Coordinates of C-alpha atoms and ligand atoms in Angstrom, one line a residue:
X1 CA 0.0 0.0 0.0
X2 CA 1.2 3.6 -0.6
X3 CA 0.1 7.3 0.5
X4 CA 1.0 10.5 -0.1
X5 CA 1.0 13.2 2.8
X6 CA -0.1 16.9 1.5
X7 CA 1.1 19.4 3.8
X8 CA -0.4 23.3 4.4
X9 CA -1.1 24.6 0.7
X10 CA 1.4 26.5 -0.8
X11 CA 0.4 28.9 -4.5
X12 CA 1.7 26.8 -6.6
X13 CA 3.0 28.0 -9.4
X14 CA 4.4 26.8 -13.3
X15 CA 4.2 25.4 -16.4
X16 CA 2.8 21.3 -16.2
X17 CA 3.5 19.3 -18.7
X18 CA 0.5 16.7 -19.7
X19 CA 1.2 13.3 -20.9
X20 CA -0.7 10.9 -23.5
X21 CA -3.8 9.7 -22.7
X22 CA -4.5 6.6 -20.8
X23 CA -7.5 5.8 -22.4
X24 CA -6.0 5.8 -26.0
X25 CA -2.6 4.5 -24.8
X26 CA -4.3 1.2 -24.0
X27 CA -6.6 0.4 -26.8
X28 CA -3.6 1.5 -29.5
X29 CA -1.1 -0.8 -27.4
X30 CA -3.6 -3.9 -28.0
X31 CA -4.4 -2.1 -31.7
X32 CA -0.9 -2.5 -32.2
X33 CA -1.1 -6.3 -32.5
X34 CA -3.3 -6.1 -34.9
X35 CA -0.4 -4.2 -37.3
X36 CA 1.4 -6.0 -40.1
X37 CA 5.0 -5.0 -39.3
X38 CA 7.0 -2.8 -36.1
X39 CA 5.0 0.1 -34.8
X40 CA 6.2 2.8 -32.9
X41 CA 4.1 4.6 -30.4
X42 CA 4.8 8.4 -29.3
X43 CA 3.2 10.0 -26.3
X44 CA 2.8 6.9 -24.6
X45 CA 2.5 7.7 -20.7
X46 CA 4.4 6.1 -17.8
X47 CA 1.6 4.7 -15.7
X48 CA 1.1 1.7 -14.0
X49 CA -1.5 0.5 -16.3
X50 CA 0.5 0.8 -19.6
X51 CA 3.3 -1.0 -17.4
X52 CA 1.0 -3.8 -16.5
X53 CA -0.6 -4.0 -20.1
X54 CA 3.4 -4.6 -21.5
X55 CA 4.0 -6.9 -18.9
X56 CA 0.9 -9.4 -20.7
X57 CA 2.4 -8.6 -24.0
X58 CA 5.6 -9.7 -22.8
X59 CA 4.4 -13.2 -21.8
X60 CA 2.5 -13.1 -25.5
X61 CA 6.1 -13.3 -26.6
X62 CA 5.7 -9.8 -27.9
X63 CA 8.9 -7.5 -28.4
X64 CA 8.3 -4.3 -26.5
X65 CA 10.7 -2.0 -25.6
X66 CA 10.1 1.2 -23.9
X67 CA 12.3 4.4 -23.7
X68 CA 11.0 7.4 -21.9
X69 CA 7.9 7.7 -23.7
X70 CA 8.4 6.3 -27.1
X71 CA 7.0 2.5 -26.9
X72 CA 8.1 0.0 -30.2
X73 CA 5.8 -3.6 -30.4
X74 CA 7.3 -6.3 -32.9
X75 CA 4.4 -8.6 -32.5
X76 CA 6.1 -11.0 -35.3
X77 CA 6.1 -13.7 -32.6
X78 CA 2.9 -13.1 -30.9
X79 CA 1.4 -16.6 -29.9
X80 CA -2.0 -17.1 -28.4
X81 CA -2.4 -17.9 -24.4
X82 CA -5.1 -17.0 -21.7
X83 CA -5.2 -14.3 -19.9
X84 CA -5.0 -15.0 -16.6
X85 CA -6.5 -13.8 -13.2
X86 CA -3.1 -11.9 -12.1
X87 CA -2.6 -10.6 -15.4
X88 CA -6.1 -8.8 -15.9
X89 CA -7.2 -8.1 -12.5
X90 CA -5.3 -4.7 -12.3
X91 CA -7.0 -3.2 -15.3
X92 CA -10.5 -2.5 -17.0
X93 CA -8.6 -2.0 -20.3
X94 CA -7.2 -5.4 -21.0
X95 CA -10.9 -6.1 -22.2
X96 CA -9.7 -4.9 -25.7
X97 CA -6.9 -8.3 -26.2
X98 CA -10.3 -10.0 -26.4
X99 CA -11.5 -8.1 -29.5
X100 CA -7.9 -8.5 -30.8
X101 CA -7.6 -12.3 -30.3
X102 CA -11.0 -13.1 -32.0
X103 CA -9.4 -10.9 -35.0
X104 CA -5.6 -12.9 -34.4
X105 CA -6.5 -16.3 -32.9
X106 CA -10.6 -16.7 -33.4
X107 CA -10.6 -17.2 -29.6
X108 CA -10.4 -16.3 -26.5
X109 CA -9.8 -17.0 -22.9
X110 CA -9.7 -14.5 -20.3
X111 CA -10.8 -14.0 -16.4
X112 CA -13.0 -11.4 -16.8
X113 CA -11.2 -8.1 -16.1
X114 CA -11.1 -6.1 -12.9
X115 CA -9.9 -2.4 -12.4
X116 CA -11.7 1.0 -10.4
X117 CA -14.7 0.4 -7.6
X118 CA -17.3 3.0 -9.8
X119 CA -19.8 0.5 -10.4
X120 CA -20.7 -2.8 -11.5
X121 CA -19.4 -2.1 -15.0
X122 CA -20.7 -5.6 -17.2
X123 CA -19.5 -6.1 -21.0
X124 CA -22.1 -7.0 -22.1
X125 CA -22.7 -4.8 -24.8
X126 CA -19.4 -6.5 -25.9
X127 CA -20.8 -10.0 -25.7
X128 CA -23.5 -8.9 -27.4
X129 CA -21.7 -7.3 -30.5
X130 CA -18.9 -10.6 -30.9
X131 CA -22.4 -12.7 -31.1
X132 CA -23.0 -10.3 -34.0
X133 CA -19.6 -10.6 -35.5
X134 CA -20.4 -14.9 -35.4
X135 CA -18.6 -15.7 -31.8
X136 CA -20.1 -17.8 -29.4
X137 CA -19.4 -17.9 -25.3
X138 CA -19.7 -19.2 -22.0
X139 CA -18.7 -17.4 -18.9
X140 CA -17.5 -20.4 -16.3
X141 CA -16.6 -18.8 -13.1
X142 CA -15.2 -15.5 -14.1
X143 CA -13.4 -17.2 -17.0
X144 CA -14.8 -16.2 -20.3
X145 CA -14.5 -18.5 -23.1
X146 CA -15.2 -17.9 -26.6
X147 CA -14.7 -18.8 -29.9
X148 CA -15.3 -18.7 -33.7
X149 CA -18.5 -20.3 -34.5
X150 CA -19.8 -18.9 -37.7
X151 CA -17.7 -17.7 -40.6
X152 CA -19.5 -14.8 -41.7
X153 CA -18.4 -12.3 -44.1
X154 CA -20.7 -9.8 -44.3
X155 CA -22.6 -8.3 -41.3
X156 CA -24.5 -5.1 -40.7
X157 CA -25.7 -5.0 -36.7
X158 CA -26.7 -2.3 -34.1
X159 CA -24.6 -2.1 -30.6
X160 CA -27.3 -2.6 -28.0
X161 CA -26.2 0.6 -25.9
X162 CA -23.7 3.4 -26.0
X163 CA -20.3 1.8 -24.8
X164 CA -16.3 3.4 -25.3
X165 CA -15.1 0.3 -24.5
X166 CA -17.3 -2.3 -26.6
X167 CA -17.3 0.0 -29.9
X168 CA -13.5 -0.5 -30.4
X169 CA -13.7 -4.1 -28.7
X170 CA -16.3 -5.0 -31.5
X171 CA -13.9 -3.2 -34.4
X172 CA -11.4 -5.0 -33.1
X173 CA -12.9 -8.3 -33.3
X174 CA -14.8 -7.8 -36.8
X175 CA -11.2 -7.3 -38.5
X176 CA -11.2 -10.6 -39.8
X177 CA -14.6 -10.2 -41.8
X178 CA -14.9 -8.8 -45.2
X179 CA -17.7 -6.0 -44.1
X180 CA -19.0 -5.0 -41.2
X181 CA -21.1 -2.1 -40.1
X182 CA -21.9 -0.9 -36.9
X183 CA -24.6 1.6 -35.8
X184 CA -24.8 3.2 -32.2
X185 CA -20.9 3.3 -32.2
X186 CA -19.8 5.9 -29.3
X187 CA -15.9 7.1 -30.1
X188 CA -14.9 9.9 -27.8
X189 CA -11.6 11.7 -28.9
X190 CA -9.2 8.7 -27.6
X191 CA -11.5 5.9 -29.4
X192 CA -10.8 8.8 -32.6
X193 CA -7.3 8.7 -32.2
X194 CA -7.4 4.3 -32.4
X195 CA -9.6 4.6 -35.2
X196 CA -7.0 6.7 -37.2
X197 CA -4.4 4.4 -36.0
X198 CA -5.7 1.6 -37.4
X199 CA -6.5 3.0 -40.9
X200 CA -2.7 4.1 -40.3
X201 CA -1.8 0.2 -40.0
X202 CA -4.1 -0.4 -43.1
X203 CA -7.9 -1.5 -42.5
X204 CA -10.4 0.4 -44.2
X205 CA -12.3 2.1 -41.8
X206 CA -14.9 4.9 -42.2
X207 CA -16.9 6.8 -39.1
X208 CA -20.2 8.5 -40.3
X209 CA -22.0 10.0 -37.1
X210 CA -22.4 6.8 -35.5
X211 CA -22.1 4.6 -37.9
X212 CA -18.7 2.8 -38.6
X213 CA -18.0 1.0 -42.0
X214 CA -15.1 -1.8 -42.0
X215 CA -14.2 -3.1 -45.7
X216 CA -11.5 -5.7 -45.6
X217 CA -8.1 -5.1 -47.9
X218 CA -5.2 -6.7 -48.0
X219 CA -2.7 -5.4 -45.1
X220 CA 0.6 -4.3 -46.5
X221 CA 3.8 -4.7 -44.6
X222 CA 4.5 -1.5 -43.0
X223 CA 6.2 0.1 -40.3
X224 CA 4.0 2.7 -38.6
X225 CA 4.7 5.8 -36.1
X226 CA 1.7 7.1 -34.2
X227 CA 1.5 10.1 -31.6
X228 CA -1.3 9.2 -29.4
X229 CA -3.6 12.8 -28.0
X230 CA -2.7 14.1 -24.5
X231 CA -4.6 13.4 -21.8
X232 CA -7.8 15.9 -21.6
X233 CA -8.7 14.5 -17.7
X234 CA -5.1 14.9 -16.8
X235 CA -5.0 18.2 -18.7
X236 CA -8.0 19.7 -16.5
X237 CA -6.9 17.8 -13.5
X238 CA -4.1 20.1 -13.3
X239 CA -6.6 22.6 -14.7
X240 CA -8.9 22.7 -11.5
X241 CA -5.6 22.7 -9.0
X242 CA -4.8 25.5 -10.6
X243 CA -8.2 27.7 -9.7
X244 CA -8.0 26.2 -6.3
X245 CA -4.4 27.1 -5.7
X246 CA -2.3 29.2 -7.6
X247 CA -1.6 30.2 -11.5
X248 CA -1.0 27.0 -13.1
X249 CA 0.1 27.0 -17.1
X250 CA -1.1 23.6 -18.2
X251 CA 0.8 22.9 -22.2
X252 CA 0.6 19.9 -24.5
X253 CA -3.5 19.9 -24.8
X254 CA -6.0 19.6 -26.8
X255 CA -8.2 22.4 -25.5
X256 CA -10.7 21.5 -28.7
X257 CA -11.5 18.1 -26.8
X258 CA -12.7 20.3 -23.7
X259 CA -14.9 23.1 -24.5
X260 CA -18.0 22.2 -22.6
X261 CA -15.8 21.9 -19.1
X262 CA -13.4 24.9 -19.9
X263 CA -17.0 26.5 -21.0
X264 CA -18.3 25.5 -17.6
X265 CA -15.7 27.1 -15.5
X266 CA -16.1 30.6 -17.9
X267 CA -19.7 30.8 -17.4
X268 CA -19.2 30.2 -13.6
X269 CA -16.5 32.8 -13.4
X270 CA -13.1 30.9 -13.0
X271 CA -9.8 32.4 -14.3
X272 CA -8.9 30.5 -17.1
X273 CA -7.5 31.5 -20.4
X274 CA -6.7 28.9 -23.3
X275 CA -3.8 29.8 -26.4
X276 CA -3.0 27.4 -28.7
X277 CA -2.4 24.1 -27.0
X278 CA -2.2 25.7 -23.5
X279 CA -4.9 26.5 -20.6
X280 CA -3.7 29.1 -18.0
X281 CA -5.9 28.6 -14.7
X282 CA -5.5 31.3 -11.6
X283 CA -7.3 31.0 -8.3
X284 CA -10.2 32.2 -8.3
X285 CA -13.9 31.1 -6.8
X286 CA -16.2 30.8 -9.0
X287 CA -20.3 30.4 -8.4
X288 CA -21.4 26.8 -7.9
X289 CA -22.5 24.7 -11.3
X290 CA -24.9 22.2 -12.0
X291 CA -22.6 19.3 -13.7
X292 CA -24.1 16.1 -15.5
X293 CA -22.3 13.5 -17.1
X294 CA -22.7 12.7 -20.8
X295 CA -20.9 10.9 -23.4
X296 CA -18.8 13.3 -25.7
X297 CA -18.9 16.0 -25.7
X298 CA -20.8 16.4 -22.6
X299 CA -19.2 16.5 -19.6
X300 CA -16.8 13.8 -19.1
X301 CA -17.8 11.3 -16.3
X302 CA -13.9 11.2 -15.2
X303 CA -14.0 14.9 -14.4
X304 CA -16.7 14.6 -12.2
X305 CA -15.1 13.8 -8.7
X306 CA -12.5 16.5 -10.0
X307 CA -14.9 19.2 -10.7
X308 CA -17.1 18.3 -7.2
X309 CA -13.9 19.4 -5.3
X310 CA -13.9 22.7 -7.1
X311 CA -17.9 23.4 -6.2
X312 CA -16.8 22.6 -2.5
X313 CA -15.2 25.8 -2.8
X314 CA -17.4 27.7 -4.7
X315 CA -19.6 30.6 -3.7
X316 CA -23.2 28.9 -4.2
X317 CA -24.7 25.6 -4.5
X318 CA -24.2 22.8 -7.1
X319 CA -25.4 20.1 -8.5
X320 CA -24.1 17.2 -9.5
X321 CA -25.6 14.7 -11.9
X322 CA -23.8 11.0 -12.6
X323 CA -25.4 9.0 -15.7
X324 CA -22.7 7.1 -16.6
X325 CA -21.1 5.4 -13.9
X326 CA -23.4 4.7 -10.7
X327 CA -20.7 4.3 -7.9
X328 CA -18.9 7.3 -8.1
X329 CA -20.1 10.1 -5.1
X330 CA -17.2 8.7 -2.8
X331 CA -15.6 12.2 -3.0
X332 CA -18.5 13.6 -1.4
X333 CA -18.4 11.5 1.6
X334 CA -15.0 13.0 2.3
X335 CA -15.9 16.7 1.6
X336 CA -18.8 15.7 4.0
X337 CA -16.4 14.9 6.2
X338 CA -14.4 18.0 6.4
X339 CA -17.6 20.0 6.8
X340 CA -19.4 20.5 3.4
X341 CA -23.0 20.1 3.3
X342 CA -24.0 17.2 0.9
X343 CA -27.1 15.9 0.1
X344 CA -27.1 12.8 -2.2
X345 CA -30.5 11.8 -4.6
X346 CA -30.3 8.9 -6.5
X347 CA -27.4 9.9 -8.9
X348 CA -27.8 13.4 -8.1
X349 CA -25.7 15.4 -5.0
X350 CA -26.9 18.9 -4.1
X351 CA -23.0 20.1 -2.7
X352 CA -23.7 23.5 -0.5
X353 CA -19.9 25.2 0.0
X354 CA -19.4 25.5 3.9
X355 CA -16.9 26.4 6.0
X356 CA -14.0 23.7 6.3
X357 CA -13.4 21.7 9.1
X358 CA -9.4 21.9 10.4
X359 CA -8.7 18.1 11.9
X360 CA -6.1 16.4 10.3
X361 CA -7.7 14.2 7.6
X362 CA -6.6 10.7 6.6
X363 CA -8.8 9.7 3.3
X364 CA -8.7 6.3 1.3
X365 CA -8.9 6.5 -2.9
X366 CA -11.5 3.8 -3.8
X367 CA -10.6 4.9 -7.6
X368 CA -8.1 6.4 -9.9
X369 CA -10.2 9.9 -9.8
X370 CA -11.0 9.6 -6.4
X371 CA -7.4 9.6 -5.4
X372 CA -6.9 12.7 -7.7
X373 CA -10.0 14.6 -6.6
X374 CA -8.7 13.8 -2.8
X375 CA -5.3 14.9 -4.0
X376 CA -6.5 18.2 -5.5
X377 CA -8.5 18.5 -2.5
X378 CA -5.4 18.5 0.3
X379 CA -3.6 20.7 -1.7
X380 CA -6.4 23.3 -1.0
X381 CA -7.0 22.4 2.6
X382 CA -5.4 24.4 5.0
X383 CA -4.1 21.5 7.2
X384 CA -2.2 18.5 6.9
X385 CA -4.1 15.5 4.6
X386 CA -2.9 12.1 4.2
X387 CA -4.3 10.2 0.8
X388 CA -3.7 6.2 1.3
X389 CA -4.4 3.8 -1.5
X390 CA -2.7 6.3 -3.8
X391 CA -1.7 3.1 -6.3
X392 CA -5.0 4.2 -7.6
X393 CA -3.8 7.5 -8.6
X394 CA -0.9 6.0 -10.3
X395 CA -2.7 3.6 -12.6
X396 CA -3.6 6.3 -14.6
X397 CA -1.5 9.7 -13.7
X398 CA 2.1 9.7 -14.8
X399 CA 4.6 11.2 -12.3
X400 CA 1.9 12.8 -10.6
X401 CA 3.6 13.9 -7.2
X402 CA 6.6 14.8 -9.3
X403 CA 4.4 17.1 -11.5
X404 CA 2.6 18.8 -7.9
X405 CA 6.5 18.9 -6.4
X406 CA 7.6 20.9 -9.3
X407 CA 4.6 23.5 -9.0
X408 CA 5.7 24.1 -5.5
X409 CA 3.4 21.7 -4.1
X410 CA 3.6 20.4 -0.6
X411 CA 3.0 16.5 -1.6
X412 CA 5.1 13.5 -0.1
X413 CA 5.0 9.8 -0.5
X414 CA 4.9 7.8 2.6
X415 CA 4.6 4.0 3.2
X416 CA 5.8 2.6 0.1
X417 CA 5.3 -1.3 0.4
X418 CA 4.6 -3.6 -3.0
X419 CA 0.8 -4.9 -2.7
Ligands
LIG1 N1 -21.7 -0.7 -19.8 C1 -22.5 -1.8 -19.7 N2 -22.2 -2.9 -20.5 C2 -21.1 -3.0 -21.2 C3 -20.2 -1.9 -21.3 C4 -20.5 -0.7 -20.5 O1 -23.5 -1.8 -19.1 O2 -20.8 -4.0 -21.9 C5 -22.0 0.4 -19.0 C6 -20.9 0.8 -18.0 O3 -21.0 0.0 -16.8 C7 -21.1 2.2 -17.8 C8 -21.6 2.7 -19.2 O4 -22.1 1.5 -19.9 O5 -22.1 2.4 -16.9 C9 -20.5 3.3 -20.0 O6 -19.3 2.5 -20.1 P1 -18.3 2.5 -21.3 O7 -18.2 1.2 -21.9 O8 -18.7 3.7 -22.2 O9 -17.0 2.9 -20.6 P2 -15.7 2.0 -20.4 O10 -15.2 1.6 -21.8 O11 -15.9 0.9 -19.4 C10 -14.0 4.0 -20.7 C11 -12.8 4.5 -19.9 C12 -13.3 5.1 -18.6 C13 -14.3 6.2 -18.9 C14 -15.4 5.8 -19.8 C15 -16.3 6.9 -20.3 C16 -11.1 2.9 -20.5 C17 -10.2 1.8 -20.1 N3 -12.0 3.3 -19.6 O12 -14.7 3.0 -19.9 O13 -12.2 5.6 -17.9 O14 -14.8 6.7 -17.7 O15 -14.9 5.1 -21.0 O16 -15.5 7.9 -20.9 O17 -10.9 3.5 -21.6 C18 -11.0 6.4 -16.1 O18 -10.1 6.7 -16.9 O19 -11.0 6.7 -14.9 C19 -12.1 5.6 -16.6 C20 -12.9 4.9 -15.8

């Protein structure tokens, strides 16, 4: 287990630089398989998901090597094995070798994945769409088998429900087909950024709305460099610490990707000025705002915990509105805790800004936002804060205490032991 102590805030101030996005880091590393020659990745972030995600490729017999942030994958001698318990428990995002076996191997055998506590998080949408594609399976106590059952060639199918995940699982796994096309597809700027990656590698892909089109062409051997897109929740992570403690410039993002939360914190009257591919944010308190999740380009359910910490400091009420994910208020038992008034509705929490209690605090991270939302929240606290569990953090955050530290921030690591 591991923590980090944040001591009495100090104005942090500087430039922060923001790393490639996690959630288009993974799905390209298991795209990458799917290439016909050496790819090289750019951008790739140092977290302990990408780590734990090379590790599986390693035991695929896959040639990775990593320097600083460049990443090259030889998979010429990939060979098929299950994925096992240790190897996927750590991460949500190893879901997407599935997808990329049926395409490789026409099967498939993998304990069904693990990662954050923010709900109960099923795939089946997933199931649903490699049924569709001609794949049959059993689920035998957490093991998930499946396998080739029809060869189809042609197939034109609807995803049941709006899922990140299972639209580029299901492109992933129709690969193999001649045509497919796939209505109710949900890419958000990462699932983008895979799409053009893989018509990079060679497969004839076109997005219309929602609808995707996959035509199958002979692959040619090539070997492809890819930048992956910074990190938009790391981007306004830093963002939001920045209105709660200092002038932060945050450089290296797309602020394109995040106009309805930079919009948000304008209309609400928080200091923050975007050039080019930089945000500027300066303390300031800005009026409360009524927040609800939404699939791009609505507000991004991974900046809700974030944002909640900002209305605890606000000058009015907000309101907070979850639809995507149903387990993930935990941040507002601990601003409850240090004296905030909360109210919680069935997905909805009415936050009223109060004055802040001054015991020490000692807070868990149940997630990877969590931790960061607890994070941002003892850097504004005007007492000591210890945040345990911050592995959590660290899945998805690359050198985030060294990032804080070189603001000026007053963040430690304490009680570093393996899990
Ligand atoms: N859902 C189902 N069945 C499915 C798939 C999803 O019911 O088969 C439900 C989910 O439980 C959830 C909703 O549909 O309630 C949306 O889930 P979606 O599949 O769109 O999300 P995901 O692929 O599981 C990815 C990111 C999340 C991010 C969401 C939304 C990865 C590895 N994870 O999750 O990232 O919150 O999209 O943008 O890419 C994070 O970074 O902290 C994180 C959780």
């Amino acid at each position: 287990m591991s923590g980090v102590l944040i001591g009495k805030p100090a104005n942090l101030k500087g430039t922060v630089k923001i790393s490639g996005a996690k959630n288009a880091a993974i799905p390209l590393i298991c795209a990458a398989l799917l290439a016909k020659g050496k790819v090289l990745l750019k951008n790739v972030p140092q977290i302990k998901d990408i780590e734990n995600l090379l590790e599986i490729l390693r035991r695929l017999d896959c040639k990775v090597s990593q320097k600083r942030h460049r990443l090259k994958i030889d998979n010429t001698n990939l060979k098929y094995q299950p994925l096992t318990f240790e190897e996927v428990k750590k991460m949500r995002g190893s879901y997407y070798l599935i997808g990329v076996f049926l395409t490789l191997f026409s099967k498939c055998e993998i304990y069904l994945p693990g990662g954050c506590n923010i709900g109960k998080r099923p795939i089946d949408i997933h199931l649903d769409a490699f049924e569709q594609l001609g794949f049959s399976y059993k689920i035998i106590q957490d093991t998930l088998f499946i396998a080739k059952e029809k060869e189809l060639k042609e197939v034109s199918f609807r995803l049941k429900n709006k899922s990140v995940g299972a639209s580029l699982n299901a492109i992933f796994a129709a690969l193999s087909l001649s045509k497919v096309t796939m209505t109710n597809t949900l890419f958000e700027p990462e699932g983008k950024d895979v799409l053009t990656f893989l018509q990079k590698i060679g497969y004839s892909i076109r997005l219309c709305f929602d609808e995707l089109v996959y035509e199958k062409k002979p692959l040619e051997f090539r070997m492809i460099s890819h930048k992956m897109i910074p990190d938009r929740i790391e981007a306004m992570t830093y963002v939001v610490l920045g209105l709660l403690s200092g002038r932060i410039t945050v450089c290296n993002v797309c602020t394109e990707d995040l106009e309805l939360p930079l919009e948000l914190l304008r209309t609400s009257g928080y200091d923050i000025v975007t050039e080019n591919k930089k945000m500027i944010a300066t303390c300031s308190r800005g009026s409360g705002m009524n927040i609800i999740t939404e699939v791009y380009p609505g507000f991004p359910t991974d900046l809700q915990a974030i944002f909640g910490v900002l209305c605890a400091f606000a000058s009015t009420e907000s309101e907070i509105t979850e639809t995507i994910f149903e387990n993930r208020f935990q941040i507002y038992e601990d601003l409850h805790r240090v004296g905030i008034s909360v109210c919680k509705e069935n997905n909805k929490i009415l936050l009223k800004p109060q004055k802040f209690s001054s015991d020490a605090v000692v807070f868990q991270a149940k997630d990877l936002r969590h931790g960061a939302a607890l994070c941002l929240l003892g850097c504004a606290l005007f007492q000591d804060v210890v945040v345990e569990n911050f592995e959590y953090v660290e899945r998805g955050y690359e050198n985030f205490i060294a990032k804080i530290q070189s603001l000026g921030g007053n963040i430690e690591r304490i009680n570093e032991k393996n899990k």
